C-alpha positions as a Markdown table, in Angstrom:
| # | Residue | x | y | z |
|---|---|---|---|---|
| 1 | Met | 88.8 | 75.5 | 81.4 |
| 2 | Ala | 90.6 | 75.1 | 77.5 |
| 3 | Glu | 93.7 | 74.2 | 77.6 |
| 4 | Ser | 94.9 | 76.8 | 75.0 |
| 5 | Asp | 95.3 | 80.1 | 77.2 |
| 6 | Arg | 93.5 | 82.9 | 74.9 |
| 7 | Glu | 94.4 | 85.5 | 77.1 |
| 8 | Ala | 98.3 | 84.8 | 77.5 |
| 9 | Asn | 99.6 | 88.3 | 77.2 |
| 10 | Arg | 98.1 | 89.2 | 73.8 |
| 11 | Phe | 99.7 | 91.2 | 70.9 |
| 12 | Thr | 95.9 | 92.9 | 70.0 |
| 13 | Ala | 95.4 | 93.4 | 73.5 |
| 14 | Arg | 98.6 | 94.8 | 74.9 |
| 15 | Ala | 97.9 | 97.8 | 71.8 |
| 16 | Ser | 94.1 | 98.4 | 72.8 |
| 17 | Arg | 96.3 | 99.1 | 76.1 |
| 18 | Tyr | 99.1 | 101.1 | 75.2 |
| 19 | Ala | 96.5 | 103.3 | 73.4 |
| 20 | Ser | 94.6 | 103.5 | 76.3 |
| 21 | Val | 96.6 | 104.2 | 79.1 |
| 22 | Gly | 99.3 | 106.8 | 77.0 |
| 23 | Ala | 96.2 | 109.1 | 76.1 |
| 24 | Asn | 95.0 | 109.2 | 79.9 |
| 25 | Met | 98.9 | 109.4 | 80.9 |
| 26 | Gly | 101.1 | 111.1 | 77.8 |
| 27 | Gly | 99.5 | 114.5 | 78.3 |
| 28 | Val | 99.7 | 114.7 | 82.2 |
| 29 | Ala | 103.9 | 113.0 | 82.3 |
| 30 | Ala | 104.4 | 116.0 | 80.4 |
| 31 | Arg | 102.5 | 118.4 | 82.9 |
| 32 | Met | 104.5 | 116.6 | 85.3 |
| 33 | Ala | 107.9 | 117.5 | 84.0 |
| 34 | Ala | 106.9 | 121.2 | 83.0 |
| 35 | Ala | 105.7 | 121.4 | 86.3 |
| 36 | Arg | 109.2 | 119.9 | 87.7 |
| 37 | Leu | 111.2 | 121.3 | 85.6 |
| 38 | Phe | 110.5 | 125.5 | 85.8 |
| 39 | Gly | 108.0 | 125.1 | 88.4 |
| 40 | Gly | 103.5 | 125.4 | 88.6 |
| 41 | Glu | 100.5 | 124.0 | 89.3 |
| 42 | Gly | 101.7 | 120.3 | 91.6 |
| 43 | Thr | 98.0 | 119.0 | 92.9 |
| 44 | Thr | 96.1 | 120.1 | 90.1 |
| 45 | Asn | 98.5 | 117.4 | 87.7 |
| 46 | Ala | 98.7 | 115.6 | 91.0 |
| 47 | Ala | 94.7 | 115.7 | 90.6 |
| 48 | Ala | 94.8 | 114.9 | 87.2 |
| 49 | Leu | 97.1 | 111.4 | 87.1 |
| 50 | Ala | 95.0 | 109.8 | 89.6 |
| 51 | Gln | 91.1 | 111.2 | 87.0 |
| 52 | Ala | 93.5 | 109.8 | 84.2 |
| 53 | Leu | 94.8 | 106.5 | 86.7 |
| 54 | Gly | 91.3 | 105.9 | 88.2 |
| 55 | Gly | 89.7 | 105.0 | 85.6 |
| 56 | Leu | 92.0 | 101.9 | 84.1 |
| 57 | Lys | 90.8 | 98.4 | 85.6 |
| 58 | Gly | 94.3 | 96.2 | 86.2 |
| 59 | Pro | 97.7 | 96.9 | 86.6 |
| 60 | Ile | 98.3 | 100.0 | 86.3 |
| 61 | Met | 95.9 | 101.7 | 88.9 |
| 62 | Lys | 97.7 | 98.9 | 91.3 |
| 63 | Val | 101.2 | 100.4 | 90.5 |
| 64 | Ala | 100.4 | 103.6 | 90.6 |
| 65 | Gln | 99.6 | 102.2 | 93.9 |
| 66 | Leu | 102.6 | 101.2 | 94.8 |
| 67 | Met | 104.7 | 104.1 | 93.8 |
| 68 | Ala | 102.8 | 105.7 | 96.4 |
| 69 | Thr | 103.8 | 103.6 | 99.8 |
| 70 | Ile | 107.6 | 104.2 | 98.8 |
| 71 | Pro | 108.3 | 107.7 | 100.5 |
| 72 | Asp | 109.9 | 110.3 | 98.4 |
| 73 | Leu | 109.7 | 108.3 | 94.9 |
| 74 | Leu | 107.3 | 110.7 | 93.6 |
| 75 | Pro | 106.2 | 114.6 | 95.1 |
| 76 | Pro | 104.7 | 115.1 | 97.8 |
| 77 | Glu | 101.5 | 116.0 | 96.4 |
| 78 | Tyr | 101.4 | 113.7 | 92.9 |
| 79 | Ala | 102.0 | 110.8 | 96.7 |
| 80 | Ala | 98.5 | 112.0 | 98.3 |
| 81 | Glu | 96.8 | 112.0 | 95.4 |
| 82 | Leu | 97.3 | 108.3 | 94.1 |
| 83 | Gln | 97.6 | 106.6 | 98.2 |
| 84 | Lys | 93.3 | 107.8 | 97.1 |
| 85 | Leu | 93.2 | 105.0 | 93.9 |
| 86 | Gln | 91.6 | 102.1 | 96.3 |
| 87 | Ala | 90.9 | 99.9 | 93.9 |
| 88 | Asp | 87.6 | 100.6 | 93.2 |
| 89 | Ala | 87.2 | 101.0 | 89.5 |
| 90 | Pro | 83.6 | 100.2 | 88.1 |
| 91 | Pro | 82.8 | 97.4 | 88.0 |
| 92 | Met | 81.6 | 94.3 | 85.3 |
| 93 | Gly | 78.3 | 93.5 | 84.4 |
| 94 | Ala | 75.9 | 90.2 | 84.9 |
| 95 | Ala | 76.5 | 88.9 | 81.6 |
| 96 | Phe | 81.0 | 89.5 | 82.1 |
| 97 | Val | 80.2 | 87.3 | 85.0 |
| 98 | Lys | 78.7 | 84.8 | 83.8 |
| 99 | Arg | 81.7 | 84.3 | 80.8 |
| 100 | Arg | 83.7 | 84.6 | 82.6 |
| 101 | Met | 82.6 | 81.5 | 85.7 |
| 102 | Met | 81.5 | 79.9 | 82.6 |
| 103 | Ala | 85.7 | 80.4 | 80.6 |
| 104 | Glu | 87.3 | 78.7 | 84.1 |
| 105 | Leu | 84.4 | 76.0 | 85.6 |
| 106 | Gly | 82.5 | 75.2 | 82.0 |
| 107 | Ala | 78.8 | 76.1 | 80.9 |
| 108 | Asp | 77.6 | 73.5 | 84.8 |
| 109 | Trp | 79.1 | 76.2 | 86.7 |
| 110 | Gln | 76.1 | 77.6 | 89.3 |
| 111 | Thr | 75.6 | 73.6 | 89.8 |
| 112 | Arg | 78.7 | 73.7 | 92.0 |
| 113 | Phe | 77.4 | 76.0 | 94.3 |
| 114 | Gly | 74.8 | 76.4 | 96.8 |
| 115 | Ser | 74.1 | 80.6 | 96.0 |
| 116 | Phe | 76.2 | 83.2 | 93.6 |
| 117 | Asp | 75.7 | 86.7 | 93.5 |
| 118 | Leu | 75.9 | 87.8 | 90.3 |
| 119 | Lys | 77.0 | 91.0 | 91.7 |
| 120 | Pro | 80.4 | 92.1 | 93.2 |
| 121 | Ala | 81.4 | 92.3 | 97.3 |
| 122 | Ala | 84.0 | 94.4 | 95.6 |
| 123 | Ala | 86.3 | 95.8 | 92.9 |
| 124 | Ala | 89.8 | 95.0 | 92.4 |
| 125 | Ser | 92.5 | 96.1 | 90.0 |
| 126 | Leu | 92.9 | 93.0 | 89.2 |
| 127 | Gly | 90.4 | 91.3 | 89.5 |
| 128 | Gln | 86.6 | 91.7 | 91.3 |
| 129 | Val | 85.3 | 89.4 | 94.3 |
| 130 | His | 81.9 | 88.2 | 94.7 |
| 131 | Lys | 80.4 | 86.4 | 97.3 |
| 132 | Ala | 78.4 | 83.1 | 97.2 |
| 133 | Thr | 77.8 | 79.5 | 99.2 |
| 134 | Ser | 79.3 | 76.6 | 98.9 |
| 135 | Arg | 76.4 | 73.5 | 97.9 |
| 136 | Asp | 77.0 | 72.8 | 101.3 |
| 137 | Gly | 75.9 | 76.1 | 102.6 |
| 138 | Ala | 79.7 | 77.9 | 103.7 |
| 139 | Ala | 80.4 | 80.8 | 103.0 |
| 140 | Leu | 82.3 | 81.7 | 100.0 |
| 141 | Ala | 84.6 | 84.6 | 98.8 |
| 142 | Cys | 85.0 | 84.7 | 95.1 |
| 143 | Lys | 87.6 | 86.5 | 93.1 |
| 144 | Leu | 87.2 | 86.7 | 89.7 |
| 145 | Gln | 90.0 | 88.4 | 87.2 |
| 146 | Tyr | 89.3 | 90.7 | 83.9 |
| 147 | Pro | 90.0 | 89.7 | 80.4 |
| 148 | Asp | 93.3 | 90.1 | 79.1 |
| 149 | Met | 95.4 | 91.6 | 82.6 |
| 150 | Gln | 98.6 | 89.6 | 81.7 |
| 151 | Ser | 98.4 | 91.1 | 78.1 |
| 152 | Ala | 97.3 | 94.5 | 80.8 |
| 153 | Val | 100.4 | 93.7 | 82.6 |
| 154 | Glu | 102.6 | 93.3 | 79.9 |
| 155 | Ala | 101.3 | 97.2 | 77.8 |
| 156 | Asp | 101.5 | 98.6 | 82.0 |
| 157 | Leu | 104.6 | 98.0 | 82.6 |
| 158 | Lys | 106.2 | 99.4 | 79.3 |
| 159 | Gln | 104.5 | 102.6 | 81.1 |
| 160 | Leu | 105.8 | 102.5 | 84.1 |
| 161 | Glu | 109.9 | 101.7 | 82.2 |
| 162 | Val | 108.7 | 105.4 | 81.3 |
| 163 | Ala | 107.6 | 106.9 | 83.8 |
| 164 | Phe | 110.7 | 105.7 | 85.7 |
| 165 | Ala | 113.0 | 107.1 | 83.5 |
| 166 | Leu | 111.2 | 110.7 | 83.7 |
| 167 | His | 112.3 | 110.1 | 87.4 |
| 168 | Arg | 116.0 | 109.3 | 86.8 |
| 169 | Arg | 116.6 | 112.6 | 84.6 |
| 170 | Met | 115.0 | 114.7 | 87.5 |
| 171 | Asn | 116.4 | 113.2 | 90.4 |
| 172 | Thr | 119.9 | 111.2 | 89.2 |
| 173 | Trp | 120.7 | 110.6 | 93.1 |
| 174 | Leu | 118.1 | 107.0 | 93.4 |
| 175 | Asp | 118.5 | 104.3 | 90.6 |
| 176 | Thr | 115.3 | 102.9 | 90.3 |
| 177 | Ser | 116.1 | 100.3 | 88.6 |
| 178 | Glu | 115.7 | 97.6 | 90.9 |
| 179 | Ile | 112.4 | 98.9 | 91.8 |
| 180 | Lys | 111.7 | 98.8 | 89.1 |
| 181 | Lys | 112.2 | 94.7 | 88.5 |
| 182 | Glu | 110.7 | 93.3 | 91.8 |
| 183 | Ile | 107.2 | 95.7 | 91.1 |
| 184 | Gly | 107.2 | 93.9 | 87.2 |
| 185 | Ala | 108.1 | 91.0 | 89.3 |
| 186 | Arg | 105.0 | 91.0 | 92.0 |
| 187 | Val | 102.4 | 92.2 | 89.6 |
| 188 | Arg | 103.4 | 89.5 | 87.4 |
| 189 | Glu | 102.7 | 87.1 | 90.2 |
| 190 | Glu | 98.8 | 88.5 | 91.4 |
| 191 | Leu | 98.0 | 87.0 | 88.0 |
| 192 | Asp | 98.2 | 83.8 | 88.6 |
| 193 | Tyr | 95.8 | 83.2 | 91.3 |
| 194 | Ala | 97.1 | 79.2 | 91.9 |
| 195 | Arg | 99.9 | 81.0 | 93.4 |
| 196 | Glu | 97.8 | 83.2 | 95.7 |
| 197 | Ala | 96.3 | 80.4 | 96.7 |
| 198 | Lys | 99.2 | 78.1 | 97.6 |
| 199 | His | 100.4 | 82.1 | 99.5 |
| 200 | Ala | 96.9 | 82.4 | 101.4 |
| 201 | Ala | 97.2 | 78.0 | 102.1 |
| 202 | Leu | 101.6 | 79.5 | 103.6 |
| 203 | Tyr | 99.8 | 82.2 | 105.5 |
| 204 | Gly | 97.4 | 79.6 | 106.8 |
| 205 | Ser | 100.3 | 76.9 | 108.2 |
| 206 | Val | 102.4 | 79.3 | 109.7 |
| 207 | Leu | 99.6 | 81.2 | 111.1 |
| 208 | Lys | 97.6 | 78.2 | 112.7 |
| 209 | Asp | 98.5 | 78.8 | 116.2 |
| 210 | Phe | 97.2 | 82.5 | 116.7 |
| 211 | Asp | 93.5 | 83.0 | 117.8 |
| 212 | Thr | 93.7 | 86.9 | 116.9 |
| 213 | Val | 94.6 | 86.0 | 113.0 |
| 214 | Arg | 92.1 | 84.2 | 110.9 |
| 215 | Val | 93.5 | 83.7 | 107.0 |
| 216 | Pro | 90.7 | 82.0 | 104.3 |
| 217 | Val | 90.4 | 78.4 | 104.2 |
| 218 | Val | 91.1 | 77.0 | 99.5 |
| 219 | His | 88.2 | 75.7 | 98.1 |
| 220 | Pro | 90.0 | 74.6 | 95.6 |
| 221 | Asp | 87.8 | 73.0 | 93.4 |
| 222 | Leu | 86.5 | 76.4 | 93.1 |
| 223 | Ser | 89.7 | 78.2 | 92.0 |
| 224 | Thr | 92.1 | 78.6 | 88.1 |
| 225 | Lys | 94.7 | 80.6 | 87.2 |
| 226 | Arg | 92.1 | 83.4 | 86.7 |
| 227 | Leu | 89.3 | 82.4 | 90.1 |
| 228 | Leu | 90.4 | 82.5 | 93.6 |
| 229 | Thr | 87.5 | 80.4 | 95.7 |
| 230 | Leu | 88.0 | 81.4 | 99.6 |
| 231 | Gly | 86.2 | 81.1 | 102.9 |
| 232 | Trp | 84.2 | 84.6 | 103.2 |
| 233 | Leu | 85.2 | 86.3 | 106.5 |
| 234 | Asp | 82.9 | 88.6 | 108.3 |
| 235 | Gly | 85.1 | 92.3 | 109.4 |
| 236 | Ala | 84.8 | 96.1 | 109.6 |
| 237 | Arg | 87.1 | 98.2 | 108.3 |
| 238 | Ile | 90.3 | 98.8 | 110.6 |
| 239 | Leu | 89.3 | 102.9 | 110.1 |
| 240 | Ser | 85.9 | 101.7 | 111.8 |
| 241 | Phe | 87.9 | 101.4 | 115.2 |
| 242 | Ala | 89.7 | 104.6 | 114.9 |
| 243 | Glu | 88.2 | 106.0 | 118.3 |
| 244 | Ala | 87.6 | 102.4 | 120.3 |
| 245 | Pro | 88.6 | 102.5 | 123.4 |
| 246 | Val | 93.3 | 101.8 | 123.9 |
| 247 | Glu | 92.9 | 98.0 | 124.7 |
| 248 | Ile | 90.6 | 97.4 | 122.1 |
| 249 | Arg | 92.4 | 99.8 | 119.6 |
| 250 | Asn | 96.1 | 98.2 | 120.8 |
| 251 | Arg | 94.3 | 94.7 | 120.3 |
| 252 | Ile | 93.7 | 95.1 | 116.7 |
| 253 | Ala | 97.3 | 96.7 | 116.2 |
| 254 | Gln | 99.3 | 93.5 | 118.2 |
| 255 | Ala | 97.2 | 91.0 | 115.9 |
| 256 | Met | 98.2 | 93.4 | 112.7 |
| 257 | Phe | 102.0 | 93.1 | 114.3 |
| 258 | Lys | 101.8 | 89.5 | 114.8 |
| 259 | Ala | 100.6 | 88.8 | 111.0 |
| 260 | Trp | 103.7 | 90.5 | 109.4 |
| 261 | Trp | 106.4 | 89.5 | 111.8 |
| 262 | His | 105.5 | 86.3 | 112.5 |
| 263 | Pro | 105.8 | 84.6 | 109.3 |
| 264 | Phe | 108.3 | 87.3 | 108.2 |
| 265 | Ser | 111.0 | 85.1 | 111.5 |
| 266 | Arg | 110.0 | 81.8 | 110.9 |
| 267 | Ala | 108.9 | 81.2 | 106.7 |
| 268 | Ala | 110.9 | 85.0 | 105.4 |
| 269 | Val | 108.0 | 85.5 | 104.2 |
| 270 | Ile | 105.6 | 89.3 | 103.9 |
| 271 | His | 102.6 | 90.0 | 103.1 |
| 272 | Gly | 103.6 | 92.9 | 100.9 |
| 273 | Asp | 100.5 | 94.8 | 100.1 |
| 274 | Pro | 99.6 | 96.9 | 103.6 |
| 275 | His | 96.8 | 98.2 | 102.1 |
| 276 | Leu | 94.1 | 98.5 | 104.4 |
| 277 | Gly | 91.0 | 97.7 | 101.9 |
| 278 | Asn | 93.7 | 94.1 | 103.0 |
| 279 | Tyr | 92.5 | 93.9 | 106.6 |
| 280 | Thr | 89.0 | 93.6 | 108.3 |
| 281 | Val | 88.8 | 93.5 | 112.1 |
| 282 | Phe | 86.5 | 90.0 | 113.2 |
| 283 | Ser | 84.4 | 90.7 | 116.2 |
| 284 | Glu | 83.2 | 88.2 | 118.9 |
| 285 | Gly | 81.1 | 89.1 | 122.0 |
| 286 | Gly | 80.1 | 92.7 | 120.4 |
| 287 | Glu | 83.5 | 93.3 | 120.4 |
| 288 | Ala | 86.1 | 93.2 | 118.3 |
| 289 | Gln | 89.4 | 90.1 | 118.7 |
| 290 | Gly | 91.3 | 90.6 | 115.4 |
| 291 | Ile | 91.6 | 90.7 | 112.6 |
| 292 | Asn | 91.2 | 88.9 | 109.0 |
| 293 | Leu | 93.9 | 89.2 | 106.2 |
| 294 | Leu | 91.7 | 89.3 | 102.9 |
| 295 | Asp | 94.6 | 88.6 | 99.7 |
| 296 | Tyr | 97.6 | 87.0 | 99.6 |
| 297 | Gly | 98.3 | 88.2 | 95.4 |
| 298 | Cys | 101.0 | 89.8 | 96.8 |
| 299 | Val | 103.5 | 88.0 | 99.0 |
| 300 | Arg | 107.2 | 88.3 | 99.2 |
| 301 | Ile | 109.2 | 84.9 | 99.6 |
| 302 | Phe | 112.4 | 85.9 | 100.6 |
| 303 | His | 116.4 | 84.4 | 100.9 |
| 304 | Pro | 116.7 | 83.3 | 104.7 |
| 305 | Arg | 119.8 | 85.7 | 105.4 |
| 306 | Phe | 117.3 | 88.7 | 104.0 |
| 307 | Val | 115.8 | 88.1 | 107.6 |
| 308 | Gly | 119.3 | 87.6 | 108.8 |
| 309 | Gly | 120.2 | 91.0 | 107.3 |
| 310 | Val | 116.9 | 92.7 | 109.3 |
| 311 | Val | 117.8 | 91.0 | 112.4 |
| 312 | Asp | 122.1 | 92.0 | 111.9 |
| 313 | Leu | 120.8 | 95.6 | 111.3 |
| 314 | Tyr | 118.6 | 96.0 | 114.4 |
| 315 | Arg | 121.4 | 94.2 | 116.2 |
| 316 | Gly | 124.1 | 97.1 | 115.0 |
| 317 | Leu | 122.4 | 99.5 | 115.8 |
| 318 | Gln | 121.3 | 98.6 | 119.8 |
| 319 | Asn | 124.0 | 98.3 | 120.4 |
| 320 | Asp | 125.7 | 100.6 | 118.3 |
| 321 | Glu | 128.1 | 97.8 | 115.8 |
| 322 | His | 129.1 | 99.3 | 113.1 |
| 323 | Asp | 131.0 | 96.0 | 110.8 |
| 324 | Arg | 127.3 | 94.5 | 111.8 |
| 325 | Val | 125.1 | 97.0 | 110.1 |
| 326 | Val | 127.6 | 97.2 | 107.3 |
| 327 | His | 127.2 | 93.0 | 106.4 |
| 328 | Ala | 122.8 | 93.9 | 107.2 |
| 329 | Tyr | 123.6 | 96.4 | 104.1 |
| 330 | Glu | 125.7 | 94.0 | 101.8 |
| 331 | Val | 123.5 | 90.9 | 102.7 |
| 332 | Trp | 120.9 | 92.7 | 101.5 |
| 333 | Gly | 122.4 | 93.8 | 98.2 |
| 334 | Phe | 123.7 | 97.8 | 98.1 |
| 335 | Lys | 127.1 | 97.8 | 96.7 |
| 336 | Arg | 129.2 | 100.1 | 96.7 |
| 337 | Leu | 128.5 | 101.4 | 100.1 |
| 338 | Asp | 130.9 | 103.6 | 102.1 |
| 339 | Arg | 131.5 | 105.9 | 105.6 |
| 340 | Lys | 128.1 | 108.4 | 103.9 |
| 341 | Thr | 126.3 | 106.4 | 102.4 |
| 342 | Ile | 126.0 | 104.3 | 105.4 |
| 343 | Asp | 125.7 | 107.0 | 107.6 |
| 344 | Ile | 123.0 | 107.8 | 104.8 |
| 345 | Leu | 120.8 | 104.8 | 104.9 |
| 346 | Asn | 120.8 | 104.8 | 108.9 |
| 347 | Ile | 118.8 | 107.7 | 108.5 |
| 348 | Trp | 115.7 | 105.8 | 107.4 |
| 349 | Ala | 117.2 | 102.4 | 109.3 |
| 350 | Arg | 116.6 | 104.5 | 112.1 |
| 351 | Phe | 113.5 | 105.7 | 111.5 |
| 352 | Ile | 111.8 | 102.4 | 110.8 |
| 353 | Tyr | 113.7 | 100.6 | 113.8 |
| 354 | Gly | 113.1 | 103.0 | 115.7 |
| 355 | Pro | 109.7 | 101.9 | 117.4 |
| 356 | Leu | 112.2 | 98.0 | 117.8 |
| 357 | Leu | 114.2 | 99.6 | 119.2 |
| 358 | Glu | 112.7 | 101.8 | 122.6 |
| 359 | Asp | 112.0 | 99.5 | 125.4 |
| 360 | Arg | 108.6 | 101.3 | 125.7 |
| 361 | Thr | 105.4 | 101.9 | 125.2 |
| 362 | Arg | 105.1 | 104.6 | 123.2 |
| 363 | Thr | 102.6 | 105.4 | 119.5 |
| 364 | Val | 104.7 | 104.8 | 116.4 |
| 365 | Ala | 105.0 | 108.5 | 115.6 |
| 366 | Asp | 104.0 | 111.0 | 118.0 |
| 367 | Gly | 102.0 | 114.1 | 116.1 |
| 368 | Val | 102.7 | 112.6 | 112.9 |
| 369 | Lys | 99.6 | 112.3 | 109.8 |
| 370 | Pro | 99.7 | 109.2 | 108.1 |
| 371 | Gly | 99.9 | 110.7 | 105.2 |
| 372 | Ala | 103.4 | 112.5 | 105.9 |
| 373 | Tyr | 104.8 | 109.1 | 107.9 |
| 374 | Gly | 108.7 | 109.0 | 106.9 |
| 375 | Arg | 108.7 | 112.4 | 105.1 |
| 376 | Arg | 110.9 | 114.0 | 106.8 |
| 377 | Glu | 113.7 | 111.4 | 107.4 |
| 378 | Ala | 113.1 | 110.8 | 103.4 |
| 379 | Phe | 113.7 | 114.0 | 101.8 |
| 380 | Ser | 116.6 | 114.0 | 104.4 |
| 381 | Val | 118.2 | 111.0 | 102.8 |
| 382 | His | 117.0 | 112.4 | 99.2 |
| 383 | Gln | 118.6 | 116.0 | 100.1 |
| 384 | Ala | 122.6 | 113.7 | 101.2 |
| 385 | Leu | 122.2 | 111.1 | 98.4 |
| 386 | Lys | 122.3 | 114.7 | 96.1 |
| 387 | Glu | 124.7 | 116.4 | 97.5 |
| 388 | His | 127.3 | 112.5 | 98.0 |
| 389 | Gly | 126.1 | 110.9 | 95.3 |
| 390 | Pro | 123.6 | 108.4 | 94.0 |
| 391 | Val | 122.0 | 105.0 | 95.4 |
| 392 | Thr | 120.7 | 102.1 | 94.0 |
| 393 | Val | 117.8 | 100.3 | 96.0 |
| 394 | Pro | 118.5 | 96.6 | 95.8 |
| 395 | Gln | 115.4 | 94.3 | 94.6 |
| 396 | Glu | 114.4 | 92.6 | 98.3 |
| 397 | Phe | 114.4 | 95.8 | 99.8 |
| 398 | Val | 112.4 | 96.8 | 98.1 |
| 399 | Phe | 108.4 | 95.9 | 99.1 |
| 400 | Met | 110.7 | 94.9 | 102.5 |
| 401 | Asp | 110.5 | 98.4 | 103.2 |
| 402 | Arg | 107.4 | 99.2 | 101.5 |
| 403 | Ala | 105.3 | 97.0 | 104.3 |
| 404 | Ala | 107.0 | 98.3 | 107.0 |
| 405 | Val | 105.5 | 101.4 | 106.2 |
| 406 | Gly | 102.9 | 100.5 | 105.6 |
| 407 | Leu | 102.6 | 98.4 | 108.6 |
| 408 | Gly | 103.2 | 101.8 | 110.5 |
| 409 | Ala | 100.7 | 104.0 | 108.6 |
| 410 | Val | 98.5 | 101.7 | 109.7 |
| 411 | Phe | 99.4 | 101.8 | 113.5 |
| 412 | Leu | 99.5 | 105.7 | 113.6 |
| 413 | His | 95.7 | 105.2 | 111.9 |
| 414 | Leu | 95.0 | 103.3 | 115.7 |
| 415 | Arg | 96.7 | 105.4 | 117.2 |
| 416 | Ser | 98.3 | 102.2 | 119.3 |
| 417 | Glu | 100.2 | 102.3 | 122.4 |
| 418 | Leu | 102.1 | 98.9 | 122.5 |
| 419 | Asn | 105.4 | 97.9 | 123.4 |
| 420 | Tyr | 107.3 | 97.1 | 119.6 |
| 421 | His | 110.6 | 96.1 | 121.4 |
| 422 | Arg | 109.6 | 92.7 | 122.9 |
| 423 | Leu | 106.9 | 91.7 | 120.5 |
| 424 | Phe | 109.8 | 91.9 | 117.9 |
| 425 | Glu | 112.2 | 90.2 | 120.4 |
| 426 | Ala | 109.9 | 87.5 | 121.2 |
| 427 | Glu | 109.2 | 87.0 | 117.1 |
| 428 | Ile | 113.3 | 87.2 | 116.9 |
| 429 | Glu | 114.4 | 84.9 | 120.1 |
| 430 | His | 116.8 | 82.2 | 119.2 |
| 431 | Phe | 116.9 | 83.4 | 115.7 |
| 432 | Ser | 119.3 | 81.2 | 113.6 |
| 433 | Leu | 119.6 | 80.6 | 110.3 |
| 434 | Asp | 120.1 | 77.3 | 109.5 |
| 435 | Ser | 116.3 | 76.5 | 111.8 |
| 436 | Leu | 115.0 | 79.2 | 109.3 |
| 437 | Gly | 116.5 | 77.8 | 106.5 |
| 438 | Ala | 114.5 | 74.0 | 107.6 |
| 439 | Arg | 111.3 | 75.5 | 108.5 |
| 440 | Gln | 110.8 | 77.9 | 105.2 |
| 441 | Lys | 111.1 | 74.7 | 103.1 |
| 442 | Ser | 109.3 | 72.7 | 105.0 |
| 443 | Ala | 106.8 | 74.9 | 104.4 |
| 444 | Leu | 106.9 | 76.3 | 101.2 |
| 445 | Asp | 107.0 | 72.1 | 100.7 |
| 446 | Ala | 104.1 | 72.1 | 101.8 |
| 447 | Val | 102.3 | 73.9 | 100.3 |
| 448 | Gly | 104.0 | 73.5 | 96.7 |
| 449 | Leu | 105.7 | 76.5 | 96.7 |
| 450 | Thr | 109.7 | 76.3 | 96.2 |
| 451 | Ser | 112.2 | 77.7 | 97.9 |
| 452 | Pro | 113.9 | 81.0 | 97.0 |
| 453 | Ala | 117.5 | 80.9 | 94.7 |
């Protein structure tokens, strides 16, 4: 790679992005405001917004997906349309791929592979994935970033500020300032494929003892800041097992539970993007055995005290310990707490923790469709906060909450029947902040990541 970074947040690229995104979103935003203020065809406007965003590569589509998964941040009809954006914009052609690969690995880049398919296997919001082989024949997945994504990120996040400002004017009960900061921080991190390689190595280390969860091997000699090469993991889409026998669905769901909660309880990290495309199911002997965890761009590293707050809230709800519940919210960063605000927050907390608190085999939420998961509780919180006063959602809480909802939606799709309580108790058995801090530091140091402040 050249030493100078010609794609680093260029003004001309930002200006071009402002024009393309703004032109698509401006009219839709105006219609959305009119519909909210005066009544109107919300579904029609939502479809127009999805159409406007669907052809745009880059972070604006990623941000749209993130916003859609935060219950009640958007009207239901908008969330439903935006959830259809599965990051499958039209891929870039072979000439583009050759230029990008040359820029990342040099003019002789093709000699470093046994084979390289110029047609992408998948197109994502920030890049596209190509199947290749190493010179010794190992199957590889090469994720190649689209050009000028740093400029696109900064331009799109400016557009996001406009969307959040509109939301604040219409919904004064929710302060979205910290949500905006968190989405910006995580999307910027996703640009750095060198960091993503470290995330993958971290997960490979933390989950190395579990046969039901597979993490791809990183190939650092074939990776750069904008090219990430991992081992290829064969698998099938999770939803293709929605009608499988219950023991198969339970096996997949238990692997998902382990893939999410074990890194959180052992190293204070979560995979913050529960998009169904980030997991596939691997089979052996003709039967599904576990999951492949594929994408590591959106990984959130927490201070151990945040995990302590999760445990404290769980125990506080379990044992009806009000002071412990309050302490948990304070640790997470909620401000100006009074008894009414805590009661309102507990509506959502009991929804999220519900499957974990009951010591029985159960589905996550019987009779609730995946698209409606959490909507009733979010509406109750919404109405209560409109009457009582605003709340600021702490920055660290955003992706934790999003991942929990996304994981629950996977369980709903699978209609899995598990004792989630016992699975969770096994993860937090003998929990200690000091032990977690030591384990996290060791794990992060080993892969070159810094501990959170």
